[in-house]
Coordinates of C-alpha atoms and ligand atoms in Angstrom, one line a residue:
Chain A
M158 CA 12.2 -10.9 -14.2
N159 CA 15.2 -11.8 -15.5
L160 CA 16.8 -8.4 -15.4
P161 CA 20.9 -7.9 -15.7
E162 CA 22.8 -7.1 -12.6
Q163 CA 22.9 -3.0 -13.5
S164 CA 25.0 -2.2 -10.5
S165 CA 26.7 -3.4 -6.9
T166 CA 24.7 -0.5 -5.4
H167 CA 21.3 -1.2 -4.3
S168 CA 19.5 2.4 -5.4
A169 CA 20.7 1.6 -9.0
R170 CA 19.2 -1.6 -9.3
L171 CA 15.6 0.7 -8.2
A172 CA 13.3 1.9 -11.1
V173 CA 11.8 4.9 -9.1
E174 CA 13.7 6.0 -5.4
L175 CA 11.5 8.9 -3.9
V176 CA 12.3 9.9 -0.5
R177 CA 10.9 12.0 1.6
L178 CA 9.5 13.8 -2.0
R179 CA 7.9 17.1 -0.9
R180 CA 7.0 19.9 -3.7
D181 CA 5.3 23.5 -3.0
Y182 CA 3.3 25.3 -5.6
V183 CA 4.1 29.6 -5.1
V184 CA 0.4 31.2 -5.9
R185 CA -0.1 34.5 -6.2
S186 CA -3.9 34.8 -6.0
P187 CA -5.8 38.5 -6.3
V188 CA -7.0 40.8 -2.7
A189 CA -10.3 41.7 -3.1
G190 CA -9.5 45.9 -2.9
S191 CA -5.8 45.7 -3.1
R192 CA -3.3 46.1 -6.2
R193 CA -0.7 43.7 -4.0
R194 CA -1.1 40.3 -4.2
R195 CA -1.1 37.5 -1.9
R196 CA 1.7 35.1 -2.1
Q197 CA 0.2 31.8 -0.8
V198 CA 1.7 28.2 -0.9
V199 CA 0.1 25.3 -2.1
R200 CA 1.3 21.7 -0.4
A201 CA 0.5 19.5 -3.7
V202 CA 3.3 16.5 -2.2
D203 CA 4.0 16.5 1.4
D204 CA 5.8 13.5 2.0
V205 CA 6.1 11.1 -0.6
T206 CA 8.7 7.7 0.2
L207 CA 8.6 5.2 -2.7
R208 CA 10.8 2.1 -3.8
I209 CA 10.2 0.8 -7.6
D210 CA 12.1 -2.3 -8.2
R211 CA 12.4 -2.9 -12.1
G212 CA 10.3 -4.9 -13.8
E213 CA 7.2 -3.9 -11.0
T214 CA 4.2 -2.5 -12.3
V215 CA 2.5 0.4 -10.2
G216 CA -1.1 2.1 -9.6
F217 CA -0.8 5.2 -8.4
V218 CA -4.1 6.1 -7.2
G219 CA -5.7 8.8 -5.3
A220 CA -8.1 11.5 -5.1
N221 CA -8.0 15.2 -8.0
G222 CA -5.7 17.2 -6.0
A223 CA -4.0 14.1 -4.3
G224 CA -0.6 15.0 -6.0
K225 CA 0.0 12.3 -8.8
S226 CA 0.1 15.0 -11.5
T227 CA 3.1 16.6 -9.2
T228 CA 4.7 13.2 -8.3
I229 CA 4.9 12.2 -11.6
K230 CA 6.8 15.7 -12.8
M231 CA 9.0 15.6 -10.2
M232 CA 10.1 12.1 -11.2
T233 CA 10.5 13.3 -14.9
G234 CA 12.8 16.3 -14.5
I235 CA 10.0 18.8 -15.4
L236 CA 9.4 20.1 -12.0
Q237 CA 12.5 20.7 -9.3
P238 CA 11.2 19.1 -5.6
T239 CA 11.2 22.1 -2.8
S240 CA 12.8 19.0 -0.7
G241 CA 13.4 15.4 -0.7
A242 CA 15.3 13.1 -2.7
V243 CA 14.4 11.7 -6.7
R244 CA 16.4 9.1 -8.5
V245 CA 14.9 7.5 -11.5
L246 CA 16.8 4.7 -13.5
G247 CA 19.7 5.9 -11.2
R248 CA 19.3 9.3 -12.1
D249 CA 18.5 12.8 -11.2
P250 CA 16.0 14.1 -13.0
V251 CA 16.5 17.1 -13.2
P252 CA 19.8 18.1 -14.2
E253 CA 19.6 14.5 -16.3
R254 CA 16.6 15.7 -17.6
R255 CA 17.2 14.8 -21.6
H256 CA 19.4 11.6 -21.1
L257 CA 16.5 10.4 -18.7
A258 CA 13.9 11.5 -21.5
R259 CA 15.8 8.4 -24.1
E260 CA 15.0 5.5 -21.3
I261 CA 11.4 6.3 -20.1
G262 CA 8.5 7.1 -21.6
V263 CA 5.4 9.7 -20.5
V264 CA 1.8 9.8 -20.9
F265 CA 0.1 12.9 -19.8
G266 CA -3.8 11.4 -20.5
Q267 CA -4.4 15.7 -20.6
R268 CA -1.8 16.8 -23.1
S269 CA -1.0 15.7 -26.3
Q270 CA 2.8 15.3 -28.0
L271 CA 1.9 14.4 -31.2
W272 CA 1.6 17.0 -34.5
W273 CA -1.4 17.8 -34.8
D274 CA -1.8 18.8 -38.6
L275 CA 0.9 15.6 -39.2
P276 CA -0.4 12.3 -40.4
L277 CA 0.4 10.4 -37.3
R278 CA 2.6 8.4 -38.9
D279 CA 5.0 11.5 -38.9
S280 CA 4.9 12.1 -35.5
Y281 CA 6.6 9.2 -35.0
R282 CA 9.5 9.5 -37.9
I283 CA 9.7 13.1 -35.8
L284 CA 9.7 11.1 -32.6
G285 CA 12.2 8.5 -33.7
A286 CA 14.5 11.0 -35.5
M287 CA 15.0 13.1 -31.9
H288 CA 15.4 9.3 -29.9
R289 CA 18.3 8.7 -32.9
L290 CA 16.3 5.2 -34.0
T291 CA 17.5 3.6 -37.3
D292 CA 14.5 3.6 -39.9
R293 CA 14.8 0.0 -39.9
A294 CA 14.5 0.2 -36.1
R295 CA 12.0 2.8 -36.5
E296 CA 9.8 0.9 -38.8
Q297 CA 9.8 -2.4 -36.7
R298 CA 8.9 -1.1 -33.7
L299 CA 6.1 0.9 -35.5
E300 CA 4.7 -2.3 -37.2
R301 CA 4.5 -3.7 -33.8
L302 CA 3.1 -0.6 -32.6
A303 CA 0.5 -0.6 -34.6
A304 CA -0.6 -4.0 -34.7
G305 CA -0.5 -4.3 -30.7
L306 CA -2.1 -1.0 -30.9
D307 CA -4.5 -1.6 -33.9
L308 CA -3.2 1.6 -35.3
G309 CA -3.0 0.7 -39.0
G310 CA -6.2 2.4 -40.1
F311 CA -5.1 6.1 -39.8
L312 CA -1.6 6.2 -39.7
D313 CA -1.7 8.6 -42.6
R314 CA -5.0 10.3 -41.0
P315 CA -3.5 13.6 -39.8
V316 CA -3.8 13.2 -35.6
R317 CA -6.4 16.5 -35.0
Q318 CA -9.0 14.4 -37.1
L319 CA -8.8 11.6 -34.7
S320 CA -10.9 10.2 -32.6
L321 CA -10.0 10.7 -29.0
G322 CA -9.3 6.8 -28.4
Q323 CA -7.3 6.8 -31.3
R324 CA -5.1 9.7 -30.6
M325 CA -4.9 8.0 -27.0
R326 CA -3.5 5.0 -29.0
G327 CA -1.2 7.3 -30.7
E328 CA -0.1 9.0 -27.7
V329 CA 0.9 5.8 -26.3
A330 CA 2.6 4.3 -29.1
A331 CA 4.6 7.6 -29.5
A332 CA 5.4 6.9 -25.5
L333 CA 6.9 3.5 -26.6
L334 CA 8.5 3.7 -29.4
H335 CA 11.7 4.5 -28.4
S336 CA 11.6 1.2 -25.9
P337 CA 11.7 2.9 -22.8
E338 CA 12.8 1.2 -19.7
L339 CA 10.5 2.7 -17.6
V340 CA 7.1 3.9 -18.7
V341 CA 5.2 6.5 -17.0
L342 CA 1.2 7.1 -17.8
D343 CA -0.5 9.6 -16.0
E344 CA -4.6 8.6 -16.9
P345 CA -3.6 7.0 -19.8
T346 CA -7.8 6.1 -20.4
I347 CA -9.4 9.2 -19.7
G348 CA -11.9 9.4 -21.5
L349 CA -11.8 6.1 -23.2
D350 CA -14.9 4.0 -23.8
M351 CA -14.8 0.1 -22.6
V352 CA -13.3 -1.2 -25.3
S353 CA -11.0 1.3 -25.8
K354 CA -9.7 0.8 -22.3
E355 CA -9.6 -3.3 -22.7
G356 CA -7.7 -2.9 -26.4
L357 CA -4.8 -0.3 -24.2
R358 CA -4.5 -2.4 -21.2
R359 CA -4.2 -5.6 -23.1
F360 CA -0.9 -4.2 -25.4
L361 CA 0.6 -2.5 -22.3
R362 CA 0.7 -6.0 -20.6
E363 CA 2.1 -7.6 -24.0
D364 CA 4.8 -5.0 -24.6
R365 CA 5.5 -5.2 -19.9
A366 CA 6.1 -8.9 -20.9
E367 CA 8.3 -9.2 -23.6
R368 CA 10.4 -7.2 -22.6
G369 CA 10.0 -6.1 -18.5
T370 CA 9.8 -2.7 -18.8
T371 CA 9.0 -1.2 -15.3
L372 CA 5.7 0.6 -15.3
F373 CA 4.3 3.3 -13.2
L374 CA 0.8 4.6 -14.2
T375 CA -2.0 7.1 -12.3
T376 CA -5.3 6.6 -12.9
H377 CA -9.5 7.0 -11.8
D378 CA -9.9 3.7 -13.0
M379 CA -9.8 0.6 -11.1
G380 CA -10.0 -1.7 -13.9
D381 CA -6.6 -0.1 -15.3
V382 CA -5.1 -1.4 -12.1
E383 CA -6.5 -4.4 -11.8
R384 CA -5.7 -5.7 -15.1
L385 CA -2.2 -4.0 -15.3
C386 CA -0.8 -3.6 -11.4
N387 CA 1.4 -6.0 -9.1
R388 CA 1.5 -2.9 -6.7
I389 CA -1.6 -0.2 -5.4
V390 CA -0.1 3.5 -3.9
V391 CA -2.7 5.5 -2.3
V392 CA -1.8 8.5 -1.8
N393 CA -3.8 11.2 -0.1
S394 CA -3.5 15.1 0.3
G395 CA 0.5 14.3 -0.7
T396 CA 1.0 11.4 1.8
V397 CA 0.7 7.8 1.0
A398 CA -1.3 6.6 2.7
Y399 CA -1.3 2.7 1.7
D400 CA 1.6 0.6 -0.4
G401 CA 1.3 -2.7 -0.8
A402 CA 0.1 -5.9 -3.0
L403 CA -2.7 -5.2 -4.9
D404 CA -3.9 -8.5 -3.8
S405 CA -3.9 -7.8 0.0
F406 CA -5.1 -4.9 -0.9
R407 CA -8.1 -5.8 -2.7
E408 CA -8.4 -8.9 -0.3
R409 CA -9.0 -6.4 2.9
L410 CA -11.3 -4.5 0.9
G411 CA -13.8 -6.9 -0.4
A412 CA -14.5 -8.5 -4.0
P413 CA -14.8 -5.5 -6.1
R414 CA -17.0 -6.4 -9.1
E415 CA -20.4 -6.9 -9.4
L416 CA -22.5 -8.6 -11.4
V417 CA -26.3 -8.3 -11.5
V418 CA -28.0 -11.3 -14.1
D419 CA -31.5 -11.2 -14.9
L420 CA -32.4 -14.8 -15.4
E421 CA -35.6 -16.2 -17.5
E422 CA -36.4 -18.5 -15.1
P423 CA -36.8 -17.7 -11.2
L424 CA -33.9 -19.6 -9.4
D425 CA -33.4 -19.1 -5.8
V426 CA -29.7 -20.3 -5.4
L427 CA -26.8 -20.1 -8.3
T428 CA -24.0 -22.2 -7.6
L429 CA -21.0 -20.3 -8.0
P430 CA -16.9 -20.7 -8.2
T431 CA -15.2 -19.9 -5.1
A432 CA -14.1 -16.2 -6.0
A433 CA -17.3 -15.4 -6.0
H434 CA -20.6 -15.3 -3.9
T435 CA -24.5 -14.3 -4.0
L436 CA -24.9 -10.4 -2.7
A437 CA -29.0 -10.7 -2.8
V438 CA -31.3 -12.3 -4.5
E439 CA -34.5 -10.6 -5.9
A440 CA -37.3 -10.0 -7.9
G441 CA -38.3 -13.6 -6.9
G442 CA -35.0 -14.9 -8.2
I443 CA -35.3 -13.6 -11.2
R444 CA -32.1 -11.2 -10.7
H445 CA -28.9 -12.3 -8.7
R446 CA -25.9 -9.3 -7.5
I447 CA -23.2 -11.6 -7.4
A448 CA -20.0 -10.1 -6.2
F449 CA -16.5 -11.5 -7.6
S450 CA -12.9 -10.7 -7.6
G451 CA -12.1 -9.4 -11.0
A452 CA -8.5 -11.3 -10.6
E453 CA -9.4 -14.6 -10.0
L454 CA -12.1 -14.8 -12.1
T455 CA -12.9 -14.0 -15.6
V456 CA -16.4 -12.3 -16.4
P457 CA -17.1 -15.5 -19.2
T458 CA -16.1 -18.0 -16.8
L459 CA -18.8 -16.6 -14.3
L460 CA -20.6 -16.3 -16.9
T461 CA -20.5 -20.1 -18.1
A462 CA -21.1 -21.4 -14.7
I463 CA -24.4 -19.2 -14.2
G464 CA -25.6 -20.8 -18.4
S465 CA -25.3 -24.0 -16.9
Q466 CA -27.8 -23.7 -14.5
A467 CA -30.1 -20.9 -16.2
A468 CA -30.5 -19.2 -19.1
V469 CA -29.5 -15.4 -19.0
R470 CA -32.0 -12.5 -20.4
D471 CA -30.0 -9.7 -19.3
L472 CA -26.6 -8.8 -17.3
S473 CA -24.7 -5.8 -16.3
L474 CA -21.3 -5.4 -15.1
S475 CA -20.0 -2.8 -12.4
E476 CA -16.7 -1.8 -12.0
P477 CA -15.1 -0.5 -8.7
A478 CA -14.9 2.8 -8.4
I479 CA -11.8 3.6 -7.1
E480 CA -12.4 6.4 -4.8
D481 CA -15.0 3.9 -3.2
L482 CA -11.6 1.7 -2.5
V483 CA -9.7 4.9 -2.0
R484 CA -13.0 6.6 0.2
Q485 CA -12.4 3.3 2.2
I486 CA -9.1 4.0 3.3
Y487 CA -8.9 7.2 4.1
S488 CA -11.7 6.5 6.5
R489 CA -9.5 3.8 7.5
G490 CA -6.3 6.8 8.8
G491 CA -4.9 4.9 5.9
R492 CA -4.6 1.7 7.6
L493 CA -6.6 -1.0 6.2
Chain B
M105 CA 17.3 15.4 -37.4
V106 CA 17.0 18.7 -37.4
R107 CA 16.0 18.5 -41.0
T108 CA 12.8 15.6 -40.2
L109 CA 11.9 18.5 -37.3
Y110 CA 11.5 21.2 -39.9
G111 CA 10.8 19.4 -42.9
S112 CA 7.6 17.6 -41.2
R113 CA 6.7 21.1 -40.8
I114 CA 7.0 22.3 -44.4
R115 CA 5.1 19.5 -45.0
S116 CA 2.3 19.9 -42.8
Q117 CA 2.6 23.8 -44.3
A118 CA 1.9 22.5 -47.7
T119 CA -1.5 20.8 -46.7
F120 CA -3.0 24.2 -46.6
R121 CA -2.2 25.6 -49.7
T122 CA -5.1 28.3 -50.2
S123 CA -4.3 29.8 -46.9
F124 CA -0.7 29.5 -47.5
L125 CA -1.0 31.7 -50.7
A126 CA -3.4 34.3 -49.4
D127 CA -0.9 34.4 -45.9
L128 CA 1.6 34.9 -48.6
L129 CA 0.0 37.8 -50.2
G130 CA -0.7 39.7 -47.2
Q131 CA 3.1 39.5 -46.3
L132 CA 4.1 41.1 -49.4
L133 CA 1.5 43.6 -49.2
V134 CA 2.6 44.6 -45.3
V135 CA 6.7 44.8 -46.6
S136 CA 5.7 46.6 -50.0
T137 CA 3.5 49.1 -47.4
E138 CA 6.6 49.6 -44.7
F139 CA 9.0 50.1 -48.0
L140 CA 6.4 52.7 -49.3
E141 CA 6.2 54.7 -45.7
L142 CA 9.8 55.7 -46.2
W143 CA 9.6 56.3 -49.7
V144 CA 6.9 58.7 -48.9
I145 CA 9.1 60.5 -46.4
L146 CA 12.2 60.2 -48.0
T147 CA 9.7 62.3 -50.6
Q148 CA 9.5 64.8 -48.4
V149 CA 13.8 65.1 -47.3
S150 CA 15.2 63.5 -50.1
T151 CA 17.8 62.0 -47.8
L152 CA 17.5 59.9 -44.6
G153 CA 19.7 60.4 -42.0
G154 CA 22.5 61.3 -44.7
M155 CA 21.2 58.5 -47.3
T156 CA 19.3 58.9 -50.7
L157 CA 16.2 56.2 -51.8
T158 CA 18.1 54.0 -53.0
Q159 CA 20.6 53.2 -50.4
V160 CA 17.9 53.5 -47.8
A161 CA 16.4 50.4 -49.5
V162 CA 20.2 48.4 -49.4
V163 CA 19.3 48.9 -45.4
Y164 CA 15.6 47.7 -46.0
G165 CA 16.1 45.3 -47.8
L166 CA 18.9 43.9 -45.8
G167 CA 17.4 44.2 -42.7
A168 CA 13.9 43.0 -43.9
L169 CA 15.6 39.2 -45.2
A170 CA 17.3 38.8 -42.5
F171 CA 14.4 39.5 -40.1
G172 CA 12.4 36.8 -42.1
I173 CA 15.0 34.7 -41.5
G174 CA 15.8 34.6 -38.3
D175 CA 11.7 34.9 -38.5
I176 CA 11.3 31.4 -40.1
L177 CA 14.0 29.6 -38.5
F178 CA 13.2 31.2 -34.5
G179 CA 10.3 33.3 -34.9
E180 CA 8.1 30.9 -32.9
I181 CA 10.4 31.0 -29.6
D182 CA 8.3 34.3 -28.5
G183 CA 5.1 32.6 -28.4
L184 CA 6.8 30.8 -25.4
S185 CA 3.7 31.9 -23.0
T186 CA 1.1 29.8 -25.2
Q187 CA 3.1 27.1 -24.7
I188 CA 3.9 27.1 -21.0
K189 CA 0.0 27.9 -20.0
S190 CA -1.3 24.7 -22.5
G191 CA 1.2 22.5 -20.8
K192 CA 2.5 21.9 -23.9
L193 CA 5.7 22.8 -22.6
E194 CA 5.6 20.1 -20.3
T195 CA 5.2 17.8 -23.7
L196 CA 8.6 19.2 -24.7
L197 CA 10.6 18.6 -21.6
I198 CA 9.8 14.6 -21.6
R199 CA 12.1 14.7 -25.0
P200 CA 15.7 14.2 -25.3
V201 CA 15.9 17.5 -27.5
P202 CA 16.7 21.1 -26.6
V203 CA 13.6 22.5 -26.0
L204 CA 14.5 25.5 -27.5
L205 CA 14.6 23.5 -31.2
Q206 CA 11.8 22.0 -30.1
I207 CA 10.3 25.2 -30.1
S208 CA 11.7 26.9 -33.2
S209 CA 10.8 24.6 -35.4
L210 CA 7.0 23.8 -34.0
D211 CA 5.6 26.0 -36.1
L212 CA 7.5 26.6 -38.9
S213 CA 5.4 29.4 -40.7
L214 CA 6.4 29.5 -44.6
R215 CA 3.9 32.1 -45.4
R216 CA 6.6 34.8 -43.4
I217 CA 9.1 33.5 -46.3
G218 CA 7.1 37.0 -48.7
R219 CA 8.7 38.9 -46.1
I220 CA 12.5 37.2 -47.1
V221 CA 11.8 37.5 -51.2
V222 CA 10.6 40.9 -51.1
G223 CA 13.4 41.9 -48.7
L224 CA 15.7 39.7 -50.7
A225 CA 14.9 41.4 -54.3
M226 CA 14.9 44.7 -52.8
Y227 CA 18.2 43.9 -51.4
V228 CA 19.9 42.8 -54.8
T229 CA 19.0 45.5 -56.8
A230 CA 19.1 48.3 -54.9
L231 CA 22.4 47.5 -53.7
V232 CA 23.1 47.5 -58.0
L233 CA 21.2 50.4 -58.2
A234 CA 23.2 52.3 -55.1
G235 CA 26.9 51.3 -57.1
F236 CA 27.9 49.3 -55.1
Q237 CA 31.5 48.2 -55.9
P238 CA 32.3 44.3 -55.3
T239 CA 35.3 43.1 -54.2
A240 CA 36.5 39.8 -52.1
A241 CA 35.9 41.1 -49.1
T242 CA 32.6 43.5 -49.5
L243 CA 30.8 40.8 -51.4
L244 CA 31.7 38.1 -48.3
L245 CA 30.6 40.6 -45.9
A246 CA 26.7 40.8 -48.9
V247 CA 26.3 37.4 -48.4
L248 CA 27.1 37.4 -44.0
A249 CA 25.5 40.4 -43.2
P250 CA 21.9 38.8 -44.2
L251 CA 22.9 35.4 -42.2
A252 CA 24.7 37.6 -39.1
G253 CA 21.6 39.8 -39.0
A254 CA 19.3 36.7 -38.7
L255 CA 21.5 35.0 -36.3
L256 CA 20.9 38.5 -34.0
F257 CA 16.7 38.5 -34.8
G258 CA 17.3 34.9 -33.9
A259 CA 19.1 35.8 -30.4
L260 CA 16.7 38.7 -29.8
F261 CA 13.6 36.5 -30.0
T262 CA 15.0 33.6 -27.4
V263 CA 15.5 36.3 -25.5
A264 CA 11.8 37.6 -25.8
G265 CA 11.4 34.3 -25.2
A266 CA 12.8 33.6 -22.2
L267 CA 11.5 36.7 -20.4
Q268 CA 8.4 35.0 -20.7
F269 CA 9.4 32.3 -17.9
W270 CA 9.0 34.8 -15.9
L271 CA 6.4 37.7 -17.4
V272 CA 3.8 34.9 -18.2
D273 CA 2.0 37.7 -19.8
G274 CA 4.8 38.6 -22.1
R275 CA 3.9 38.0 -25.5
E276 CA 3.2 41.7 -25.8
F277 CA 6.2 42.9 -24.2
A278 CA 8.0 39.9 -26.1
N279 CA 6.4 42.0 -29.4
A280 CA 7.5 45.1 -28.9
F281 CA 11.4 44.1 -28.8
T282 CA 11.5 41.9 -31.1
Y283 CA 9.3 44.0 -34.0
G284 CA 10.5 47.5 -32.7
G285 CA 13.8 46.0 -33.2
N286 CA 12.7 45.2 -36.8
Y287 CA 11.8 48.7 -37.3
V288 CA 15.3 50.1 -35.6
A289 CA 17.4 47.4 -37.8
T290 CA 15.4 48.1 -41.6
T291 CA 16.2 52.0 -40.6
P292 CA 19.0 54.6 -41.6
G293 CA 20.6 54.0 -38.0
A294 CA 22.2 58.5 -37.9
V295 CA 18.0 59.4 -38.0
F296 CA 18.2 58.3 -33.6
A297 CA 19.3 60.6 -31.6
L298 CA 23.0 59.8 -29.9
P299 CA 22.0 58.1 -27.0
L300 CA 18.9 55.5 -28.8
R301 CA 22.0 55.1 -31.2
A302 CA 24.4 54.2 -29.2
F303 CA 21.2 51.8 -27.4
F304 CA 20.6 50.4 -30.4
T305 CA 24.0 49.2 -31.5
F306 CA 25.6 48.7 -27.9
V307 CA 22.5 47.5 -26.0
I308 CA 20.0 45.9 -28.7
P309 CA 22.5 45.9 -31.6
A310 CA 19.8 46.5 -34.3
T311 CA 21.6 49.1 -36.4
L312 CA 24.5 46.3 -36.9
I313 CA 22.2 44.5 -38.7
A314 CA 21.4 46.2 -41.8
Y315 CA 22.0 50.1 -41.5
A316 CA 26.3 49.1 -40.0
P317 CA 27.3 46.9 -43.0
T318 CA 25.0 49.2 -45.7
L319 CA 27.5 51.7 -44.8
T320 CA 30.6 49.4 -45.2
L321 CA 29.7 48.0 -48.5
L322 CA 28.7 51.0 -50.1
E323 CA 31.6 53.1 -48.7
L324 CA 29.6 55.4 -46.8
P325 CA 31.2 58.0 -44.0
G326 CA 29.4 56.7 -41.0
P327 CA 27.7 58.6 -38.5
A328 CA 29.1 58.8 -34.7
L329 CA 29.4 55.5 -33.1
I330 CA 29.6 54.0 -36.2
P331 CA 32.5 53.8 -37.9
A332 CA 32.6 51.8 -41.5
W333 CA 34.3 49.4 -40.1
A334 CA 31.3 48.5 -37.5
G335 CA 29.7 46.7 -40.4
W336 CA 31.7 43.4 -39.7
L337 CA 30.8 43.8 -36.2
G338 CA 26.8 41.6 -37.1
L339 CA 28.5 38.1 -36.5
P340 CA 30.4 38.7 -33.3
A341 CA 27.7 40.6 -32.1
A342 CA 25.5 37.5 -32.5
I343 CA 27.7 35.7 -31.0
V344 CA 27.8 37.7 -28.2
A345 CA 23.8 37.9 -28.7
W346 CA 23.4 34.3 -28.5
L347 CA 25.3 33.7 -25.3
L348 CA 23.5 35.7 -23.7
A349 CA 20.3 34.5 -25.1
G350 CA 21.6 31.2 -24.3
L351 CA 22.4 32.0 -20.8
L352 CA 18.8 33.7 -20.3
W353 CA 17.2 30.7 -21.8
R354 CA 18.7 28.3 -19.3
A355 CA 17.6 30.6 -16.7
G356 CA 14.1 30.6 -17.7
I357 CA 14.2 26.6 -18.1
R358 CA 15.4 26.0 -14.2
R359 CA 12.9 29.1 -13.1
Y360 CA 10.6 27.4 -15.1
T361 CA 11.2 23.8 -13.4
G362 CA 11.5 25.7 -10.3
A363 CA 8.0 27.1 -10.1
G364 CA 6.0 25.0 -12.3
G365 CA 4.4 27.5 -14.6
Ligands
ATP575 N1 1.4 24.4 -11.3 C1 0.8 24.6 -10.3 N2 0.6 26.0 -9.8 C2 -0.2 25.9 -8.8 N3 -1.3 24.8 -8.0 C3 -1.1 23.6 -8.8 C4 0.1 23.4 -9.7 N4 0.0 22.1 -10.4 C5 -1.3 21.2 -9.3 N5 -0.9 22.1 -8.4 C6 -2.4 21.9 -6.8 O1 -1.1 21.0 -6.7 C7 -2.1 19.4 -6.1 C8 -1.4 18.3 -6.4 O2 -2.2 19.0 -7.8 P1 -2.2 17.6 -9.2 O3 -2.0 18.2 -10.1 O4 -0.8 16.8 -8.5 O5 -2.8 16.2 -8.8 P2 -3.3 15.1 -8.9 O6 -3.4 13.5 -8.0 O7 -2.8 15.0 -10.4 O8 -5.1 14.9 -9.4 P3 -6.1 14.7 -10.4 O9 -6.2 13.3 -10.2 O10 -6.9 15.5 -10.4 O11 -5.1 14.4 -11.8 C9 -3.3 20.9 -5.9 O12 -3.9 21.1 -5.3 C10 -3.7 21.1 -7.4 O13 -4.4 22.4 -7.4
MG576 MG1 -3.3 14.4 -12.3

């Protein structure tokens, strides 16, 4: 990555620096038979230390309630940490929240930041004004986003009429409109079908390749991490359980994708590329279960290899559930 | 940017024309009914707080006009608890624009224009009927008073909204606050007993919105605690109120980032 030297200090070159970050929520729950409420402290983030260089792409995964969204809220200045330090793009997020907002783009998959009653295009006009983009700069950027995210068909429709997938693409465009240096996505592919997911991932890769942004995303979909990230961080109960390159993560945990093909004619052995191997042959040679590494081998390449040996009647593909991988890590106590 | 924000709200309202008209008529009805109540009282007692019907109409019209403008610009702020509960506030916090400005432009309800229209008509008509003798100074006050009043109401809305950072179910409370303020503002201040009058002049300066300026404009003697020149206090009071409201709002945001909803 060709990044200009920002500053002499190391921490200014980091996109994100979290040191011993902790966050408690105080919850007051009613007690049966009493008018007083019980005060309870929920520790959402316990001890997270994480340094992300500019230009890195990090997948931040973990079970429900592990503390991912809370961490993101502390990174974006929405929440003050209970203890520990946060620096994002060299800034302290809470006091410098509005400055930081100019430099980062955030998508909360569960919430919309678009204007519900307005045509989608108008949301970008408003956001452009908020980010002080000139009309020309905004239109140029929007053109690029509309082409990459395929928004053209519904730019003039009110947001409330959009399907979930269309709206989510609109949300991503809203977060990227001001060309942020750091892109933070909290479950950007939630509720999307495979085609929409792939489209979104493809554009995020393109945009990153063009602008060299830093990407930080949480997801429950291993496919997102596989396609978008080169580093994976697993959180468990508010602490970092694993932090490392995606490649080694995948290697240690074995090839996580599985392809099942049914052949027209029985065949005992299929010769496969090195990144794939046969798990099982069933139904007298008709059904083959093949495990392969999604990073080293694409499905079309694999199918071409199989197709040259036998005719394929039917096939199915299973994405590895990120929960399974995370569970493996949890069960090993965080060590691989 | 401010223009884009508010402008887009107007556009989104224009897309619902029929409901807009219905709302507008509803508003006209509400305002007229409120004034009718005052009128009924006046037929019984002939003067209210030492004021005749036309003079009361000036107070009422000015109060309604100020409230109308304040409501259309800042009326959404007292719905803050809804924004907090739905998580909408989080999406406002990740933008480089003050949250207060974003919320106030969030739902610029044009139907609220009804109150402004009625208020303005009543204010101007009643002023003329009450024998308003404009000088350069009083003409200036006549124009300034609704704007200062709107600012005061805006500050009141902001305080009511900011309190919801602490009282998450605070919408009812906030409504009592703001609509109560509106009631006081549109009523001649002399009808209130002295302690109440002091409260609504110095603590929540609602009498300074319409009653005090009316006294000054029509050169009427004021009751105890509200001298005739108090009509000029609207703007300074609005500035003080906004300073306080701004501080409270900032404290509220800080409380939110500390507690997280
Ligand atoms: N506003 C809040 N008040 C109290 N507790 C909260 C609040 N927000 C989150 N929590 C708790 O903090 C913990 C972490 O929540 P968080 O939303 O960060 O998890 P997450 O990793 O994003 O989970 P998910 O995958 O379900 O989105 C959970 O136990 C949750 O119940
Ligand atoms: Mg979450």
